[in-house]
């Protein structure tokens, strides 16, 4: 592993408290061997409006807070670190490595936290100073710049570094989907770009899935499609930001991986059954939330999204209770055969991508088998009735329509072993 500079052995954690537009320092992260240990600052603990970053891991109390078993840093802090794409960008930026060399390289977690952009997911940021907050270079490009990027390139006008990375260097860095952050008046977006290495229209597949799941009545992040520099771009509206006349409010979030007290190395043990148990005890509107989560599992199966890992589910945290965020990253995955499995266990040791798996688990979500079956039937009907119109909306070509239909979307394997006949 490649470590950060010798003097960077600590970082100060800044937080946007609920309804606030400016951050305050919450505490300090310190390197102790291979671990990152957090403790709250005295001034933060004395605040009337202080909330725990996440009370299961980091309750509001003085002193170094012990890590949960098996973790080398607080998972609720790891949630604020860059994703796979962001890590590759940083490795490219700091080490000059691309492609497979970048995939195999690693920086330490403190470097990822301190070097990545300040407009990260959730309500945290990381600084070397406990008294002065300085946002690292604006990582947001404007929507106008995104849409005018082709003309700018033709005229030789430089793009912002992040947009240049996303538009032109995604395939050289490799791996996760190229992306950038976009700001447009009172909205912020995550922009995902098509890549020259795509074997099919990945961006359009995600757009179609996100539009169909919305039509099925689920709570989902709004999406739209555009083009920049002759590339398809998916714009996903950020739900962790709220614009006010005084500035942007940020909303605290924790991933399902954090809720389940796991890290990436233990992610294969993540279970919807256990997540449902947490929802029953720690979430607002538990019964409604359980039905929503169950419906998302069903839709993942019907749309061929097998990348439903525990960082692709999240909850808002207000300091007292949790609430499920809108759905995001519902992206149908390519498959060579019919058989498939979900990234998270559905119940017990079963993760097979079949509606019967969901029906067998329905009781964990306080649903009867009949209620669960009705959800699956409704979603199947919505997909069938809106398939052509949503594909038209995406300007999806006939080749990709034939590739997606009955492979990712409504693959026959989803209905195998199903006694109740909804497959016809």
Tab-separated table of C-alpha atoms in Angstrom:
chain	number	residue	atom	x	y	z
A	1	UNK	CA	0.000	0.000	0.000
A	2	UNK	CA	1.174	3.520	-0.787
A	3	UNK	CA	0.801	5.789	2.231
A	4	UNK	CA	0.185	9.494	2.531
A	5	UNK	CA	2.855	11.984	3.447
A	6	UNK	CA	4.529	11.198	6.748
A	7	UNK	CA	3.100	14.275	8.481
A	8	UNK	CA	-0.487	13.432	7.461
A	9	UNK	CA	-1.271	11.159	10.384
A	10	UNK	CA	-4.464	12.919	11.382
A	11	UNK	CA	-7.432	14.682	9.832
A	12	UNK	CA	-10.196	16.791	11.280
A	13	UNK	CA	-13.765	15.791	10.517
A	14	UNK	CA	-16.135	18.642	9.681
A	15	UNK	CA	-19.895	18.180	9.604
A	16	UNK	CA	-22.912	20.070	8.279
A	17	UNK	CA	-25.477	19.848	11.072
A	18	UNK	CA	-29.184	19.564	10.160
A	19	UNK	CA	-30.585	22.740	8.523
A	20	UNK	CA	-27.148	24.458	8.588
A	21	UNK	CA	-25.272	25.755	5.540
A	22	UNK	CA	-21.803	26.016	7.101
A	23	UNK	CA	-19.796	23.162	8.607
A	24	UNK	CA	-18.360	22.875	12.105
A	25	UNK	CA	-15.497	20.704	13.265
A	26	UNK	CA	-16.787	17.523	14.912
A	27	UNK	CA	-13.582	15.770	15.897
A	28	UNK	CA	-10.333	14.190	14.817
A	29	UNK	CA	-9.262	11.040	12.998
A	30	UNK	CA	-5.865	9.689	14.033
A	31	UNK	CA	-3.762	6.959	12.448
A	32	UNK	CA	-2.958	4.222	14.978
A	33	UNK	CA	-1.079	1.446	13.212
A	34	UNK	CA	-3.404	0.158	10.494
A	35	UNK	CA	-6.468	1.748	12.101
A	36	UNK	CA	-8.124	5.164	11.953
A	37	UNK	CA	-9.480	6.166	15.360
A	38	UNK	CA	-11.995	8.977	15.927
A	39	UNK	CA	-12.704	11.177	18.907
A	40	UNK	CA	-15.079	14.140	19.200
A	41	UNK	CA	-13.781	17.626	19.977
A	42	UNK	CA	-14.678	19.201	23.300
A	43	UNK	CA	-16.267	22.219	21.587
A	44	UNK	CA	-18.479	19.937	19.483
A	45	UNK	CA	-19.664	17.924	22.468
A	46	UNK	CA	-20.646	21.200	24.160
A	47	UNK	CA	-22.865	22.301	21.251
A	48	UNK	CA	-26.605	22.297	21.894
A	49	UNK	CA	-27.310	21.045	18.358
A	50	UNK	CA	-24.540	18.413	18.131
A	51	UNK	CA	-25.560	15.052	16.721
A	52	UNK	CA	-23.533	11.841	16.640
A	53	UNK	CA	-22.050	11.145	13.211
A	54	UNK	CA	-23.775	7.790	13.662
A	55	UNK	CA	-24.608	6.734	17.205
A	56	UNK	CA	-24.062	2.967	16.826
A	57	UNK	CA	-20.423	3.568	15.892
A	58	UNK	CA	-19.638	7.037	17.179
A	59	UNK	CA	-21.851	7.942	20.151
A	60	UNK	CA	-21.511	11.455	21.564
A	61	UNK	CA	-18.926	10.969	24.293
A	62	UNK	CA	-15.351	12.142	24.927
A	63	UNK	CA	-12.207	10.132	24.285
A	64	UNK	CA	-11.064	7.780	21.550
A	65	UNK	CA	-14.001	5.668	20.382
A	66	UNK	CA	-13.320	1.952	19.885
A	67	UNK	CA	-13.877	0.430	16.465
A	68	UNK	CA	-16.573	-2.166	15.887
A	69	UNK	CA	-15.295	-5.719	15.499
A	70	UNK	CA	-13.508	-6.350	12.224
A	71	UNK	CA	-13.296	-2.700	11.124
A	72	UNK	CA	-10.117	-0.677	10.671
A	73	UNK	CA	-11.956	2.681	10.594
A	74	UNK	CA	-15.480	3.846	11.439
A	75	UNK	CA	-17.709	2.659	8.601
A	76	UNK	CA	-19.844	5.835	8.794
A	77	UNK	CA	-16.678	7.802	7.983
A	78	UNK	CA	-15.663	5.360	5.248
A	79	UNK	CA	-19.054	6.142	3.646
A	80	UNK	CA	-17.705	9.627	2.891
A	81	UNK	CA	-14.616	8.330	1.067
A	82	UNK	CA	-14.525	8.358	-2.748
A	83	UNK	CA	-15.951	5.430	-4.705
A	84	UNK	CA	-14.012	3.234	-7.119
A	85	UNK	CA	-14.026	5.869	-9.862
A	86	UNK	CA	-12.922	8.628	-7.461
A	87	UNK	CA	-10.100	6.459	-6.171
A	88	UNK	CA	-8.824	5.788	-9.671
A	89	UNK	CA	-8.914	9.508	-10.437
A	90	UNK	CA	-6.837	10.228	-7.314
A	91	UNK	CA	-4.369	7.448	-8.102
A	92	UNK	CA	-4.009	8.834	-11.596
A	93	UNK	CA	-3.598	12.373	-10.259
A	94	UNK	CA	-1.089	11.594	-7.498
A	95	UNK	CA	0.849	8.677	-8.965
A	96	UNK	CA	0.364	9.075	-12.708
A	97	UNK	CA	-0.878	5.491	-13.011
A	98	UNK	CA	-3.563	4.421	-15.476
A	99	UNK	CA	-5.367	1.271	-16.558
A	100	UNK	CA	-4.386	-1.961	-14.829
A	101	UNK	CA	-1.570	-0.203	-12.965
A	102	UNK	CA	-4.109	2.119	-11.366
A	103	UNK	CA	-6.438	-0.786	-10.561
A	104	UNK	CA	-3.714	-2.569	-8.601
A	105	UNK	CA	-2.406	0.529	-6.767
A	106	UNK	CA	-3.724	1.784	-3.471
A	107	UNK	CA	-3.425	4.892	-1.356
A	108	UNK	CA	-4.168	4.832	2.357
A	109	UNK	CA	-7.644	5.813	3.555
A	110	UNK	CA	-6.515	9.098	5.116
A	111	UNK	CA	-5.153	10.222	1.749
A	112	UNK	CA	-8.415	9.338	0.005
A	113	UNK	CA	-10.323	11.393	2.584
A	114	UNK	CA	-8.005	14.415	2.493
A	115	UNK	CA	-7.382	14.532	-1.250
A	116	UNK	CA	-10.878	13.920	-2.630
A	117	UNK	CA	-13.285	16.752	-3.436
A	118	UNK	CA	-15.174	18.517	-0.670
A	119	UNK	CA	-18.643	18.154	-2.199
A	120	UNK	CA	-18.737	14.483	-1.305
A	121	UNK	CA	-21.814	12.373	-0.618
A	122	UNK	CA	-23.385	13.048	2.772
A	123	UNK	CA	-22.609	15.775	5.318
A	124	UNK	CA	-18.922	15.235	6.152
A	125	UNK	CA	-15.643	16.650	4.897
A	126	UNK	CA	-12.023	16.321	6.016
A	127	UNK	CA	-9.407	18.993	6.647
A	128	UNK	CA	-5.902	19.319	8.060
A	129	UNK	CA	-7.044	22.279	10.176
A	130	UNK	CA	-9.397	22.156	13.183
A	131	UNK	CA	-10.181	25.870	12.978
A	132	UNK	CA	-10.309	26.902	9.312
A	133	UNK	CA	-12.489	25.170	6.750
A	134	UNK	CA	-11.238	25.504	3.164
A	135	UNK	CA	-13.147	23.580	0.507
A	136	UNK	CA	-10.875	21.788	-1.919
A	137	UNK	CA	-11.170	23.082	-5.478
A	138	UNK	CA	-14.702	23.279	-6.756
A	139	UNK	CA	-15.467	19.829	-8.127
A	140	UNK	CA	-18.750	20.927	-9.664
A	141	UNK	CA	-18.886	21.853	-13.331
A	142	UNK	CA	-21.851	23.778	-14.654
A	143	UNK	CA	-24.592	22.155	-16.685
A	144	UNK	CA	-23.866	24.661	-19.461
A	145	UNK	CA	-20.217	23.587	-19.557
A	146	UNK	CA	-21.245	19.960	-19.697
A	147	UNK	CA	-23.590	20.529	-22.628
A	148	UNK	CA	-21.139	22.827	-24.437
A	149	UNK	CA	-18.164	20.521	-23.907
A	150	UNK	CA	-18.028	19.306	-27.516
A	151	UNK	CA	-17.870	22.863	-28.834
A	152	UNK	CA	-15.247	23.757	-26.233
A	153	UNK	CA	-13.084	20.816	-27.263
A	154	UNK	CA	-13.367	21.759	-30.937
A	155	UNK	CA	-12.278	25.313	-30.125
A	156	UNK	CA	-9.391	24.083	-27.987
A	157	UNK	CA	-10.820	25.629	-24.805
A	158	UNK	CA	-9.658	23.602	-21.775
A	159	UNK	CA	-12.244	21.726	-19.780
A	160	UNK	CA	-12.186	21.586	-16.005
A	161	UNK	CA	-9.901	18.731	-14.868
A	162	UNK	CA	-12.803	16.633	-13.563
A	163	UNK	CA	-14.896	16.974	-16.709
A	164	UNK	CA	-11.829	16.244	-18.834
A	165	UNK	CA	-11.204	13.075	-16.800
A	166	UNK	CA	-14.787	11.919	-17.114
A	167	UNK	CA	-15.255	12.714	-20.800
A	168	UNK	CA	-11.929	11.642	-22.235
A	169	UNK	CA	-9.902	9.549	-19.844
A	170	UNK	CA	-12.441	7.132	-18.420
A	171	UNK	CA	-11.282	4.166	-20.444
A	172	UNK	CA	-7.614	4.853	-19.714
A	173	UNK	CA	-8.221	4.907	-15.972
A	174	UNK	CA	-10.558	1.948	-16.305
A	175	UNK	CA	-12.963	0.298	-13.948
A	176	UNK	CA	-15.978	2.080	-12.527
A	177	UNK	CA	-18.275	4.371	-14.496
A	178	UNK	CA	-16.743	7.792	-15.354
A	179	UNK	CA	-18.625	10.555	-13.551
A	180	UNK	CA	-18.579	14.226	-12.594
A	181	UNK	CA	-20.523	16.550	-10.298
A	182	UNK	CA	-22.804	19.115	-11.931
A	183	UNK	CA	-24.421	22.213	-10.431
A	184	UNK	CA	-27.354	23.967	-12.100
A	185	UNK	CA	-28.926	26.804	-10.109
A	186	UNK	CA	-30.854	25.131	-7.261
A	187	UNK	CA	-30.050	21.527	-8.238
A	188	UNK	CA	-26.983	19.339	-8.049
A	189	UNK	CA	-26.430	16.231	-10.140
A	190	UNK	CA	-24.112	13.294	-10.490
A	191	UNK	CA	-23.322	12.872	-14.185
A	192	UNK	CA	-22.425	9.402	-15.432
A	193	UNK	CA	-20.787	9.136	-18.845
A	194	UNK	CA	-20.785	6.461	-21.486
A	195	UNK	CA	-17.364	4.977	-22.166
A	196	UNK	CA	-15.647	3.946	-25.384
A	197	UNK	CA	-15.159	0.508	-23.843
A	198	UNK	CA	-18.909	-0.095	-23.294
A	199	UNK	CA	-20.197	-3.159	-25.135
A	200	UNK	CA	-23.753	-1.807	-24.961
A	201	UNK	CA	-25.417	1.418	-23.841
A	202	UNK	CA	-24.821	1.133	-20.090
A	203	UNK	CA	-25.894	4.712	-19.415
A	204	UNK	CA	-29.191	4.254	-21.268
A	205	UNK	CA	-29.811	0.932	-19.508
A	206	UNK	CA	-29.603	2.669	-16.135
A	207	UNK	CA	-31.842	5.502	-17.331
A	208	UNK	CA	-34.483	3.019	-18.524
A	209	UNK	CA	-34.379	1.099	-15.237
A	210	UNK	CA	-34.625	4.277	-13.147
A	211	UNK	CA	-37.557	5.574	-15.219
A	212	UNK	CA	-39.405	2.253	-15.034
A	213	UNK	CA	-38.932	1.886	-11.284
A	214	UNK	CA	-40.365	5.388	-10.837
A	215	UNK	CA	-43.364	4.423	-12.976
A	216	UNK	CA	-43.805	1.386	-10.717
A	217	UNK	CA	-44.374	3.783	-7.818
A	218	UNK	CA	-41.101	3.520	-5.940
A	219	UNK	CA	-39.152	6.385	-4.369
A	220	UNK	CA	-36.233	6.983	-6.735
A	221	UNK	CA	-33.763	9.743	-7.570
A	222	UNK	CA	-34.932	11.750	-10.621
A	223	UNK	CA	-32.880	11.106	-13.775
A	224	UNK	CA	-32.528	12.599	-17.250
A	225	UNK	CA	-30.448	11.894	-20.342
A	226	UNK	CA	-28.352	14.339	-22.345
A	227	UNK	CA	-25.224	14.337	-24.496
A	228	UNK	CA	-21.835	15.982	-24.119
A	229	UNK	CA	-18.864	15.654	-26.441
A	230	UNK	CA	-20.848	13.053	-28.404
A	231	UNK	CA	-21.233	10.880	-25.317
A	232	UNK	CA	-24.451	9.871	-23.582
A	233	UNK	CA	-24.691	11.399	-20.120
A	234	UNK	CA	-27.040	10.298	-17.346
A	235	UNK	CA	-27.886	13.066	-14.866
A	236	UNK	CA	-28.992	11.854	-11.420
A	237	UNK	CA	-30.383	14.535	-9.133
A	238	UNK	CA	-28.653	14.532	-5.754
A	239	UNK	CA	-30.960	13.971	-2.793
A	240	UNK	CA	-28.288	14.678	-0.160
A	241	UNK	CA	-28.345	18.416	-0.923
A	242	UNK	CA	-30.988	21.114	-0.442
A	243	UNK	CA	-30.585	24.615	-1.824
A	244	UNK	CA	-31.509	27.604	0.384
A	245	UNK	CA	-30.975	31.358	-0.112
A	246	UNK	CA	-28.157	31.124	2.470
A	247	UNK	CA	-26.414	28.242	0.728
A	248	UNK	CA	-26.494	24.463	0.435
A	249	UNK	CA	-27.671	22.232	3.245
A	250	UNK	CA	-26.146	18.752	3.379
A	251	UNK	CA	-27.944	15.666	4.655
A	252	UNK	CA	-26.156	13.032	6.711
A	253	UNK	CA	-26.278	9.538	5.253
A	254	UNK	CA	-25.051	6.079	6.170
A	255	UNK	CA	-24.824	3.105	3.833
A	256	UNK	CA	-26.434	-0.264	4.418
A	257	UNK	CA	-22.894	-1.588	4.839
A	258	UNK	CA	-22.554	0.711	7.853
A	259	UNK	CA	-25.999	-0.246	9.180
A	260	UNK	CA	-24.979	-3.913	8.974
A	261	UNK	CA	-21.639	-3.167	10.729
A	262	UNK	CA	-19.606	-4.549	7.832
A	263	UNK	CA	-16.776	-3.357	5.614
A	264	UNK	CA	-15.958	-4.120	1.966
A	265	UNK	CA	-14.142	-7.354	2.856
A	266	UNK	CA	-17.272	-8.608	4.623
A	267	UNK	CA	-19.780	-7.261	2.087
A	268	UNK	CA	-20.672	-10.746	0.792
A	269	UNK	CA	-22.378	-11.389	4.130
A	270	UNK	CA	-24.707	-8.392	3.733
A	271	UNK	CA	-28.312	-9.526	3.998
A	272	UNK	CA	-31.665	-7.952	3.228
A	273	UNK	CA	-33.120	-10.064	6.024
A	274	UNK	CA	-30.809	-8.414	8.572
A	275	UNK	CA	-31.389	-4.981	7.048
A	276	UNK	CA	-35.142	-5.510	7.460
A	277	UNK	CA	-34.575	-6.271	11.144
A	278	UNK	CA	-32.693	-2.982	11.565
A	279	UNK	CA	-35.469	-1.109	9.776
A	280	UNK	CA	-38.070	-2.519	12.156
A	281	UNK	CA	-36.199	-1.111	15.160
A	282	UNK	CA	-34.376	2.012	14.018
A	283	UNK	CA	-36.247	3.562	11.069
A	284	UNK	CA	-39.108	5.975	10.889
A	285	UNK	CA	-42.248	4.563	9.230
A	286	UNK	CA	-40.913	1.025	9.481
A	287	UNK	CA	-43.774	-0.829	7.763
A	288	UNK	CA	-43.835	1.560	4.776
A	289	UNK	CA	-40.041	1.374	4.543
A	290	UNK	CA	-40.047	-2.423	4.600
A	291	UNK	CA	-42.528	-2.543	1.720
A	292	UNK	CA	-40.400	-0.050	-0.236
A	293	UNK	CA	-37.213	-2.058	0.302
A	294	UNK	CA	-38.945	-5.304	-0.662
A	295	UNK	CA	-40.258	-3.630	-3.822
A	296	UNK	CA	-36.714	-2.536	-4.707
A	297	UNK	CA	-35.429	-6.098	-4.369
A	298	UNK	CA	-38.169	-7.320	-6.701
A	299	UNK	CA	-37.406	-4.613	-9.241
A	300	UNK	CA	-33.666	-5.337	-9.112
A	301	UNK	CA	-34.463	-8.914	-10.073
A	302	UNK	CA	-36.946	-7.966	-12.815
A	303	UNK	CA	-34.528	-5.427	-14.326
A	304	UNK	CA	-31.383	-7.555	-14.088
A	305	UNK	CA	-29.628	-5.317	-11.557
A	306	UNK	CA	-27.408	-7.772	-9.704
A	307	UNK	CA	-25.098	-5.015	-8.442
A	308	UNK	CA	-27.337	-4.284	-5.442
A	309	UNK	CA	-24.469	-4.347	-2.940
A	310	UNK	CA	-24.760	-2.737	0.481
A	311	UNK	CA	-23.237	0.593	-0.563
A	312	UNK	CA	-26.004	0.907	-3.148
A	313	UNK	CA	-28.540	1.250	-0.341
A	314	UNK	CA	-28.467	4.112	2.149
A	315	UNK	CA	-30.398	5.908	4.858
A	316	UNK	CA	-30.665	9.509	5.963
A	317	UNK	CA	-29.561	10.042	9.580
A	318	UNK	CA	-30.968	13.010	11.533
A	319	UNK	CA	-29.200	12.291	14.801
A	320	UNK	CA	-32.041	10.247	16.253
A	321	UNK	CA	-33.648	8.035	13.617
A	322	UNK	CA	-33.032	6.686	10.127
A	323	UNK	CA	-35.092	6.945	6.935
A	324	UNK	CA	-34.503	5.237	3.591
A	325	UNK	CA	-33.047	7.442	0.854
A	326	UNK	CA	-34.480	7.402	-2.659
A	327	UNK	CA	-33.260	4.460	-4.744
A	328	UNK	CA	-30.150	4.968	-6.874
A	329	UNK	CA	-27.650	2.986	-8.972
A	330	UNK	CA	-30.288	0.634	-10.383
A	331	UNK	CA	-28.217	-0.442	-13.357
A	332	UNK	CA	-28.968	-3.666	-15.293
A	333	UNK	CA	-25.861	-5.833	-15.548
A	334	UNK	CA	-24.701	-7.798	-18.553
A	335	UNK	CA	-25.119	-11.573	-18.255
A	336	UNK	CA	-23.944	-14.379	-20.476
A	337	UNK	CA	-26.502	-16.964	-19.340
A	338	UNK	CA	-29.828	-16.906	-17.564
A	339	UNK	CA	-28.873	-17.857	-14.021
A	340	UNK	CA	-27.961	-14.915	-11.795
A	341	UNK	CA	-27.636	-13.964	-8.139
A	342	UNK	CA	-27.987	-10.740	-6.193
A	343	UNK	CA	-25.051	-9.071	-4.458
A	344	UNK	CA	-26.925	-9.171	-1.128
A	345	UNK	CA	-28.476	-12.238	0.447
A	346	UNK	CA	-32.272	-12.155	0.258
A	347	UNK	CA	-32.953	-14.501	3.166
A	348	UNK	CA	-30.838	-17.144	4.824
A	349	UNK	CA	-28.113	-18.150	2.353
A	350	UNK	CA	-30.318	-17.544	-0.687
A	351	UNK	CA	-29.353	-14.768	-3.077
A	352	UNK	CA	-30.766	-16.240	-6.313
A	353	UNK	CA	-32.273	-13.653	-8.672
A	354	UNK	CA	-35.751	-15.133	-8.654
A	355	UNK	CA	-39.167	-13.847	-7.611
A	356	UNK	CA	-39.658	-17.025	-5.599
A	357	UNK	CA	-36.712	-15.929	-3.422
A	358	UNK	CA	-38.595	-12.729	-2.660
A	359	UNK	CA	-41.863	-14.500	-1.925
A	360	UNK	CA	-40.117	-16.840	0.515
A	361	UNK	CA	-38.674	-13.781	2.310
A	362	UNK	CA	-41.872	-11.702	2.322
A	363	UNK	CA	-42.593	-12.279	6.020
A	364	UNK	CA	-39.308	-10.544	6.918
A	365	UNK	CA	-40.801	-7.397	5.388
A	366	UNK	CA	-44.145	-7.782	7.187
A	367	UNK	CA	-45.833	-8.781	3.925
A	368	UNK	CA	-48.031	-11.749	3.163
A	369	UNK	CA	-47.176	-13.958	0.208
A	370	UNK	CA	-50.236	-12.556	-1.585
A	371	UNK	CA	-49.111	-8.954	-1.005
A	372	UNK	CA	-45.596	-9.805	-2.191
A	373	UNK	CA	-46.899	-11.515	-5.318
A	374	UNK	CA	-49.101	-8.507	-6.110
A	375	UNK	CA	-46.016	-6.265	-5.979
A	376	UNK	CA	-44.173	-8.495	-8.447
A	377	UNK	CA	-47.187	-8.714	-10.753
A	378	UNK	CA	-47.626	-4.937	-10.735
A	379	UNK	CA	-43.964	-4.292	-11.547
A	380	UNK	CA	-43.948	-6.833	-14.361
A	381	UNK	CA	-47.023	-5.179	-15.851
A	382	UNK	CA	-45.467	-1.700	-15.579
A	383	UNK	CA	-42.298	-2.860	-17.341
A	384	UNK	CA	-44.263	-4.537	-20.145
A	385	UNK	CA	-46.664	-1.627	-20.697
A	386	UNK	CA	-44.021	1.119	-20.605
A	387	UNK	CA	-41.052	-0.650	-22.206
A	388	UNK	CA	-41.378	0.806	-25.696
A	389	UNK	CA	-42.201	4.351	-24.591
A	390	UNK	CA	-39.277	4.518	-22.138
A	391	UNK	CA	-36.909	3.033	-24.730
A	392	UNK	CA	-38.152	5.681	-27.169
A	393	UNK	CA	-37.505	8.336	-24.523
A	394	UNK	CA	-33.924	7.046	-24.280
A	395	UNK	CA	-33.542	6.866	-28.092
A	396	UNK	CA	-32.436	3.268	-27.601
A	397	UNK	CA	-31.576	1.494	-30.841
A	398	UNK	CA	-33.187	-1.768	-31.890
A	399	UNK	CA	-30.042	-3.810	-31.254
A	400	UNK	CA	-29.840	-2.761	-27.594
A	401	UNK	CA	-33.604	-3.177	-27.138
A	402	UNK	CA	-33.303	-6.781	-28.271
A	403	UNK	CA	-30.250	-7.241	-26.053
A	404	UNK	CA	-31.997	-5.924	-22.932
A	405	UNK	CA	-35.451	-7.474	-23.369
A	406	UNK	CA	-35.830	-10.872	-21.694
A	407	UNK	CA	-32.112	-10.823	-20.801
A	408	UNK	CA	-31.656	-8.019	-18.282
A	409	UNK	CA	-35.325	-7.011	-18.153
A	410	UNK	CA	-37.799	-9.828	-17.370
A	411	UNK	CA	-35.284	-12.613	-17.857
A	412	UNK	CA	-37.178	-15.946	-17.723
A	413	UNK	CA	-34.870	-17.120	-14.925
A	414	UNK	CA	-36.586	-14.628	-12.599
A	415	UNK	CA	-39.792	-16.661	-12.870
A	416	UNK	CA	-38.390	-20.184	-12.656
A	417	UNK	CA	-39.504	-22.302	-9.638
A	418	UNK	CA	-42.471	-19.931	-9.280
A	419	UNK	CA	-45.691	-21.778	-8.589
A	420	UNK	CA	-47.822	-18.643	-8.984
A	421	UNK	CA	-47.923	-17.998	-12.713
A	422	UNK	CA	-46.974	-14.396	-13.451
A	423	UNK	CA	-44.403	-15.195	-16.130
A	424	UNK	CA	-46.759	-15.244	-19.108
